[in-house]
Amino acid sequence: MKFVEHTGQETVIKLENVSKIYKGEHMALRDATVEIEKGEFVFLVGPSGSGKSTFLRLLNREETAEKGKIYVAGKDIAALPGYKVPYLRRNIGSVFQDFKLLPNKTVAENVAFALEAIGRPKSVIREAVPQILELVGLGRKEGSMPNELSGGEQQRVSIARAFVNRPLILLADEPTGNLDPATSVGIMKLLDRINRTGTTVVMATHDRGIVDTMRRRVIELDRGSVVRDQARGVYE
Amino acid sequence: MAVRLDYVLKETGSNLVRNLTLTLASLLTVAIALAFVAVSFLIGTGINQSFLGLRSDVQMFVYMNPGATAEQIDSVSKNLQSNPQVESVKFLDKEKTYAEFKRLFADQPDFVESINPEELPQSFRVKPTSTDADVVSAVGTEFENMTGVYRVEYAEEYARQVQKSLSTLNSWVRLFGVALIFVSVLLIFNTIRTAVFARRREIEVMRLVGASNWFIRLPFMTEGMVQGLLGALAAAGLTWGFDALWKRNFVNQVSFELLNQIKWTGGDLWKAIIMILVVGAVTGAVGSGIAVGRYLRV
Ligand SMILES: Nc1ncnc2c1ncn2[C@@H]1O[C@H](COP(=O)(O)OP(=O)(O)OP(=O)(O)O)[C@@H](O)[C@H]1O
Ligand SMILES: [Mg+2]
């Protein structure tokens, strides 16, 4: 089942009146309706606690919505049986503020781990890992340990890991939150490059400079509600 | 989806080596607990076998009054010999009884001096056909009431007492064994839980990139199984050593009246070792599976 927009583009993410209630009372997301097309770059903005991370976690079913429907690539993800959730996640790369690298594995091993974990054959891994490390600009660091890298480099590794399987969607939760502005620009260029390959990118951020410079679609959340959805938008 | 064997082996190996100190410490505790399990199994088996040994020589003594007449003795003797429940009868006359008496009280010569051989009762040593204590005492009661009989004594009484203390010991050993299996399982489980906790990031990443639950579980389970097996192997070594020590020090040594009855065969030793290997491997694997499960809930 596919959702075809009037623009002729494919809808990859669709939320219909989605509400997320934590622990029976707190409404982290309130009646959100959003449609995101293939290849879009979307910023999620809003004050702390407005529900940005919750929005992202709902998309790869780390959380489930109490109300409404969520479709990813046309599939109602609430209807997926538990054993199929990993297959949903193979289509969705995730990047975080704290990188989540494994400290006891080298750069190359960290990236290879993502492919090994989904049972990819060795021959594929041997080819894909150097290629993706080249793409993120870490061709020479493949043997380094994460603690030997700068924050920006660590984030590149985590992006490489998220993208090595060429997912349909890349979710980034404040990927520049721990980085200085100059390094952040480098990371944004990389995400932009990934987006140009046709990967849909949804990124939660507090970084006004980045949002205002890139001028992409902006969805603003406030206490769980979508209060603004603007093409080529600004931070506020 | 096929789980690649080389991946599982690599993860298992590197994780065991990485947590070497933790691995060794837990191996040692698991080994000791499992060795105790095996040892209590062996002792329990030995005690059970000693029951069989005791049962095979149940005896009964029929003591005559010191003043019993020859006719009375003759009558009891005939009755014993014709009784279908009696396998063999041996008569001890005054001389033989006195000889036996002297042997029994060799360490108290004054007491022996004070006894007049004439006053000693003559007796029959009776071996019943049945080893069942109830049958034996039924036979005994029958003769107790015959004229000239002073009283009937049962070797069974002694045997019974030994049996009783052995069976109390046996239940304690068994209880101890069961408790130790429980402790071993907890120890293995706890070790694994610590190891899994230390690697929760890895699990988180695996979930994030879309690894299936079994794919995440399997390396942990093989790791747990290998750890459990290694601990059990060390325990097997300890058990084997205990077996050798026990055989050298107690079995058939007259100076240990009770302990020398407790023996087991080489087959029992193997049974014990296989048992702890299975307990180690299964708890290792299943424990890991459960410990990881906590982190897999979607
Ligand atoms: N696991 C959880 N259990 C209970 N409440 C939660 C949980 N996760 C988030 N919340 C609550 O839901 C609301 C939205 O949280 P969320 O993390 O989505 O906000 P956010 O926009 O990402 O904030 P920030 O910008 O600080 O990262 C907050 O009030 C938060 O306290
Ligand atoms: Mg957040």
Coordinates of N, CA and C and ligand atoms in Angstrom, one line a residue, chain A residues 52-53 173-174, ligand 2:
Chain A
K52 N 9.8 16.5 20.6 CA 10.6 16.3 19.4 C 11.1 14.8 19.4
S53 N 11.8 14.5 20.5 CA 12.4 13.1 20.6 C 11.3 12.1 20.5
D173 N 18.4 13.1 16.1 CA 17.9 13.8 17.3 C 19.0 14.7 17.8
E174 N 19.0 15.9 17.6 CA 20.0 16.9 17.9 C 21.4 16.4 17.6
Ligands
MG2 MG 14.8 15.4 22.8

